[in-house]
Amino acid sequence: MKLRKVEEHVFLFLMRLSALLIGFALLAIIWSIFSKGLGSLNWQMISEVPKGGYYFGKEGGILNAIIGSLYLSLGATVLALVIGLPIALFINIHLSKRRRLVNVVRLILDILWGVPSIVYGAFGFTVMIFFGVKTSLMAGIIVITALILPIMIRSLDEVFKEVPMGLKEASYSLGSTKSETAYKVYVRQCVPGLVTAVLLSLGRGIGDAASVLFTSGYTDNIPTALDQPAATLPLAIFFQLGSPIPEVQNRAYAAAAVLTIIILVISILARIVGNKYQKNKIKA
Amino acid sequence: MENPKIKVQNLNLFIGKQQILKNVNVEIPEKKITIIIGPSGCGKTTLLKSLNRLTDIYEDINVQGNIFINNEDILNTKTDITILRKKMGLLSQRPYPLPMNIYDNIAYGLRISGRKQKKYLDKRVEHYLKQANLWDEVKDRLKSPASALSIGQQQRLCLARGLAVDPEIILADEPTSALDPISSQYIEEKFVQLKEHYTIIMVTHILRQARRIADYVVFMYLGEIIEQGTAEEFFNNPQQEKTKAYLKGLFN
Amino acid sequence: MKLSDLKISRQLRSKLHNKWMYLCFAVILILAPALLFGLYIKSAPLFEQNGFSEVIFSNEWKPLSGKFGFLSFILSSLWVTILALILSVPVCILTSIYLIYYAKGFVLKIMHPIIDILAGIPSVIYGVWGILMIVPMVSKDIAPFFGYETTGFSILSGAIVLAVMIIPFMLNILIEILRTVPEGLIESSLSLGASKWQTIKFVVVKKALPGIVSSIGLGLSRAFGETIAVLMVVGNVVQNPTNVFDAGYPLPALIANNYGEMMSIPMYDSALMLAALILFVIVLIFNILSRILIRRYEIKVA
């Protein structure tokens, strides 16, 4: 009898320790990134491109990477939405009677979600070589789109799944077609969920390094056209951290701080919208 | 019956292997209130939904037979389903306002039929909101979201929305079951007024409600039509044993 | 006349949209087979030239003389992945049970955002953290404690970073799984006189076991393909690791570090695509098995 109690207490202690460890890990990550990166972060850092080459030049900042990352991730997110939204609607409206098929499609999407980004990157690179395409903003956008598409579709899908059948019936009873039901009713009903899905995809897109490593190249300049290479924050960190020059390393740490801040902001925004959505759902 | 608005012939409906409607034959008179009544689970809602083919959107449903509306068999027709559905307004158990403001909820049906002039829409929206006794309560906040209305107001909004597509038939599936007594009364009174222009079919399991407003009654039990006839005959002189038992309150 | 015109345009719009929708849908369905096929076509020449067993079971890696033995990369990947799982699985299981059955409201309120944020932090940031904190810790504290000497860029550092990365991922799945254990089952066990802990140990864990296994499978496939973070701390030395303080060179790192030269050395491109193919196939197998195992729970798995 006593032993049982002791066992429970030991495990409860271990459970608390585990949860604490996770919290501590996040603090440790944020602390080490910010304590190293915030010091190097100043106006010059975020308003200038590197001078004298990103790997050796001691002057300049990381504007090339910030802009490059924004171009890439925004472009890919928009593209993924344009492709993903119709698919998510298709699954929930046109295929709603064929649950078996829908389950298979969901399985495929879940599996695609699990494909490592380096596989997308490597595949994208061979396709580019095959067609003689150089590393560019466009190539990067396409590969990131492929990477975030499963995330986009499945998150949208989860949101559309929650739309009550009665609303669908109401829409059809008024004589709506399927696509009117999709875009005028479903999409409007799910705006907050849609925003969350977009933010989630954006966060994944902006932070991924392995896929753009092969496809978007790297440059000190800000790209002005889709066929030019583009720098990105993850690669700005990865490449510049490898430099032996402390000033260049500082640029990497600053880039890490900027990327972390962007991710935190996206995370918080998603949480706020998500909470609001929860409230609406209970009300509806 | 002379010139029934709707004629259901030999309708059988299966969900998977389970038979929900068994050889249903019903005639529904024009510009009257027809009440479909019966204990819960008897298939009355399913029958109602087959009338505007909402059964199309559910999985594994198999429908056989004929449903004639204005002498057109809607189960075997080439007419676009959206046009058929516009002839029928649906009022469901719970109100489902569209995710937009009050004005747009009413204007929605008109807009998807291509009527987009603002002046015309303004007039129609006001007209139908008045029809549903909602205008005075919402005229100052037409642009606020429909979900902010009370449940009773939402149900009247849904009625106005349904009327706005200019239907000939109103299908109502226990439209008062989620409402407070006052809102319920509104809806009932409205139906009595509306039958001058519309054919109304309402599903309910409340006997007293049926007694209050029915012109014609269809009694269902376990997927079958047990008895149908005018309200007077049905309530005062039922023919079937099951009907008698039901009227005495022996079923739930 | 005007009304019917509008109807046609409405139908046309609907048709065009449907075409686009079918096209998008087809793209998604083709994507995975295309990946598999493309990688296979590119890597097949290596098999044909060097033979399957030599490629997989030899550790002779001399690209310039056409020797491509993957063994040390495969072993490194296994070391890092399995060690990461050993570190993270107990933490995840304990934390998920804690959050579902013991934690009070405010703990949940704190832990949910923490898990969310951890899940959202990019791989490269984990890598920087690894370099700043884990690598020195391994080199100065952990390795000397066990009597080893290391730069800190080692299998262990990679595994620790990787463990923290996959914790939020596995934890979210576990939480969803535990939520599906019916309340009634727990109550009936409690009413038979079992303590809360006994109920968890004998009823909850047993009921959720397939889910727990599949969450580990999903964690494994996630860990196996992780690239940048591991690459930054694992040392990247081609050798068969003998202990956790040795440097390793996992498959994803191989691809990421060498793609620049892949067109300059004969067969090198085939070799790197083979590495990607191996990754893809292993991830695919574990993913499919785990997802099928998890299907019956009807939960969303992010």
PDB file of N, CA and C in Angstrom, chain A residues 182-214:
ATOM      1  N   ALA A 182     -18.788  27.189 -51.256  1.00  0.00           N
ATOM      2  CA  ALA A 182     -17.388  27.157 -50.833  1.00  0.00           C
ATOM      3  C   ALA A 182     -16.865  28.553 -50.510  1.00  0.00           C
ATOM      4  N   TYR A 183     -16.971  29.467 -51.459  1.00  0.00           N
ATOM      5  CA  TYR A 183     -16.283  30.749 -51.291  1.00  0.00           C
ATOM      6  C   TYR A 183     -17.105  31.790 -50.552  1.00  0.00           C
ATOM      7  N   LYS A 184     -18.443  31.734 -50.691  1.00  0.00           N
ATOM      8  CA  LYS A 184     -19.237  32.780 -50.042  1.00  0.00           C
ATOM      9  C   LYS A 184     -19.628  32.382 -48.633  1.00  0.00           C
ATOM     10  N   VAL A 185     -19.706  31.076 -48.375  1.00  0.00           N
ATOM     11  CA  VAL A 185     -20.149  30.643 -47.046  1.00  0.00           C
ATOM     12  C   VAL A 185     -18.993  30.050 -46.230  1.00  0.00           C
ATOM     13  N   TYR A 186     -18.373  29.006 -46.766  1.00  0.00           N
ATOM     14  CA  TYR A 186     -17.308  28.343 -46.001  1.00  0.00           C
ATOM     15  C   TYR A 186     -16.155  29.282 -45.685  1.00  0.00           C
ATOM     16  N   VAL A 187     -15.654  29.945 -46.707  1.00  0.00           N
ATOM     17  CA  VAL A 187     -14.477  30.785 -46.503  1.00  0.00           C
ATOM     18  C   VAL A 187     -14.784  31.905 -45.508  1.00  0.00           C
ATOM     19  N   ARG A 188     -15.963  32.516 -45.663  1.00  0.00           N
ATOM     20  CA  ARG A 188     -16.311  33.607 -44.750  1.00  0.00           C
ATOM     21  C   ARG A 188     -16.497  33.108 -43.327  1.00  0.00           C
ATOM     22  N   GLN A 189     -17.108  31.948 -43.206  1.00  0.00           N
ATOM     23  CA  GLN A 189     -17.340  31.379 -41.886  1.00  0.00           C
ATOM     24  C   GLN A 189     -16.011  31.104 -41.176  1.00  0.00           C
ATOM     25  N   CYS A 190     -14.982  30.810 -41.967  1.00  0.00           N
ATOM     26  CA  CYS A 190     -13.736  30.310 -41.390  1.00  0.00           C
ATOM     27  C   CYS A 190     -12.586  31.303 -41.450  1.00  0.00           C
ATOM     28  N   VAL A 191     -12.876  32.572 -41.600  1.00  0.00           N
ATOM     29  CA  VAL A 191     -11.777  33.542 -41.758  1.00  0.00           C
ATOM     30  C   VAL A 191     -10.703  33.425 -40.670  1.00  0.00           C
ATOM     31  N   PRO A 192     -11.076  33.362 -39.396  1.00  0.00           N
ATOM     32  CA  PRO A 192     -10.014  33.282 -38.378  1.00  0.00           C
ATOM     33  C   PRO A 192      -9.160  32.025 -38.526  1.00  0.00           C
ATOM     34  N   GLY A 193      -9.805  30.892 -38.816  1.00  0.00           N
ATOM     35  CA  GLY A 193      -9.066  29.653 -39.007  1.00  0.00           C
ATOM     36  C   GLY A 193      -8.156  29.742 -40.218  1.00  0.00           C
ATOM     37  N   LEU A 194      -8.632  30.441 -41.216  1.00  0.00           N
ATOM     38  CA  LEU A 194      -7.851  30.652 -42.424  1.00  0.00           C
ATOM     39  C   LEU A 194      -6.581  31.449 -42.109  1.00  0.00           C
ATOM     40  N   VAL A 195      -6.772  32.494 -41.309  1.00  0.00           N
ATOM     41  CA  VAL A 195      -5.623  33.326 -40.938  1.00  0.00           C
ATOM     42  C   VAL A 195      -4.598  32.492 -40.167  1.00  0.00           C
ATOM     43  N   THR A 196      -5.092  31.656 -39.248  1.00  0.00           N
ATOM     44  CA  THR A 196      -4.174  30.809 -38.483  1.00  0.00           C
ATOM     45  C   THR A 196      -3.395  29.875 -39.409  1.00  0.00           C
ATOM     46  N   ALA A 197      -4.100  29.283 -40.366  1.00  0.00           N
ATOM     47  CA  ALA A 197      -3.432  28.362 -41.292  1.00  0.00           C
ATOM     48  C   ALA A 197      -2.366  29.090 -42.101  1.00  0.00           C
ATOM     49  N   VAL A 198      -2.702  30.299 -42.542  1.00  0.00           N
ATOM     50  CA  VAL A 198      -1.735  31.078 -43.324  1.00  0.00           C
ATOM     51  C   VAL A 198      -0.509  31.423 -42.471  1.00  0.00           C
ATOM     52  N   LEU A 199      -0.759  31.817 -41.223  1.00  0.00           N
ATOM     53  CA  LEU A 199       0.358  32.167 -40.346  1.00  0.00           C
ATOM     54  C   LEU A 199       1.262  30.963 -40.081  1.00  0.00           C
ATOM     55  N   LEU A 200       0.628  29.821 -39.862  1.00  0.00           N
ATOM     56  CA  LEU A 200       1.385  28.590 -39.611  1.00  0.00           C
ATOM     57  C   LEU A 200       2.292  28.270 -40.804  1.00  0.00           C
ATOM     58  N   SER A 201       1.719  28.391 -42.000  1.00  0.00           N
ATOM     59  CA  SER A 201       2.486  28.103 -43.208  1.00  0.00           C
ATOM     60  C   SER A 201       3.602  29.123 -43.391  1.00  0.00           C
ATOM     61  N   LEU A 202       3.269  30.380 -43.117  1.00  0.00           N
ATOM     62  CA  LEU A 202       4.268  31.446 -43.255  1.00  0.00           C
ATOM     63  C   LEU A 202       5.454  31.188 -42.332  1.00  0.00           C
ATOM     64  N   GLY A 203       5.156  30.822 -41.095  1.00  0.00           N
ATOM     65  CA  GLY A 203       6.210  30.553 -40.126  1.00  0.00           C
ATOM     66  C   GLY A 203       7.101  29.411 -40.574  1.00  0.00           C
ATOM     67  N   ARG A 204       6.473  28.365 -41.089  1.00  0.00           N
ATOM     68  CA  ARG A 204       7.260  27.228 -41.564  1.00  0.00           C
ATOM     69  C   ARG A 204       8.106  27.639 -42.767  1.00  0.00           C
ATOM     70  N   GLY A 205       7.516  28.427 -43.652  1.00  0.00           N
ATOM     71  CA  GLY A 205       8.218  28.833 -44.864  1.00  0.00           C
ATOM     72  C   GLY A 205       9.403  29.729 -44.592  1.00  0.00           C
ATOM     73  N   ILE A 206       9.239  30.657 -43.653  1.00  0.00           N
ATOM     74  CA  ILE A 206      10.294  31.633 -43.414  1.00  0.00           C
ATOM     75  C   ILE A 206      11.467  30.994 -42.676  1.00  0.00           C
ATOM     76  N   GLY A 207      11.216  29.926 -41.945  1.00  0.00           N
ATOM     77  CA  GLY A 207      12.277  29.353 -41.127  1.00  0.00           C
ATOM     78  C   GLY A 207      13.040  28.216 -41.778  1.00  0.00           C
ATOM     79  N   ASP A 208      12.564  27.739 -42.918  1.00  0.00           N
ATOM     80  CA  ASP A 208      13.201  26.541 -43.447  1.00  0.00           C
ATOM     81  C   ASP A 208      14.469  26.863 -44.224  1.00  0.00           C
ATOM     82  N   ALA A 209      15.513  26.128 -43.924  1.00  0.00           N
ATOM     83  CA  ALA A 209      16.811  26.376 -44.550  1.00  0.00           C
ATOM     84  C   ALA A 209      17.131  25.334 -45.604  1.00  0.00           C
ATOM     85  N   ALA A 210      16.833  24.066 -45.288  1.00  0.00           N
ATOM     86  CA  ALA A 210      17.333  22.979 -46.135  1.00  0.00           C
ATOM     87  C   ALA A 210      16.777  23.043 -47.547  1.00  0.00           C
ATOM     88  N   SER A 211      15.555  23.539 -47.703  1.00  0.00           N
ATOM     89  CA  SER A 211      14.975  23.553 -49.037  1.00  0.00           C
ATOM     90  C   SER A 211      15.526  24.695 -49.892  1.00  0.00           C
ATOM     91  N   VAL A 212      15.787  25.853 -49.256  1.00  0.00           N
ATOM     92  CA  VAL A 212      16.271  26.988 -50.048  1.00  0.00           C
ATOM     93  C   VAL A 212      17.771  26.925 -50.280  1.00  0.00           C
ATOM     94  N   LEU A 213      18.439  26.101 -49.469  1.00  0.00           N
ATOM     95  CA  LEU A 213      19.880  25.938 -49.615  1.00  0.00           C
ATOM     96  C   LEU A 213      20.241  25.610 -51.065  1.00  0.00           C
ATOM     97  N   PHE A 214      19.431  24.756 -51.679  1.00  0.00           N
ATOM     98  CA  PHE A 214      19.723  24.316 -53.038  1.00  0.00           C
ATOM     99  C   PHE A 214      19.135  25.228 -54.091  1.00  0.00           C
TER     100      PHE A 214
END
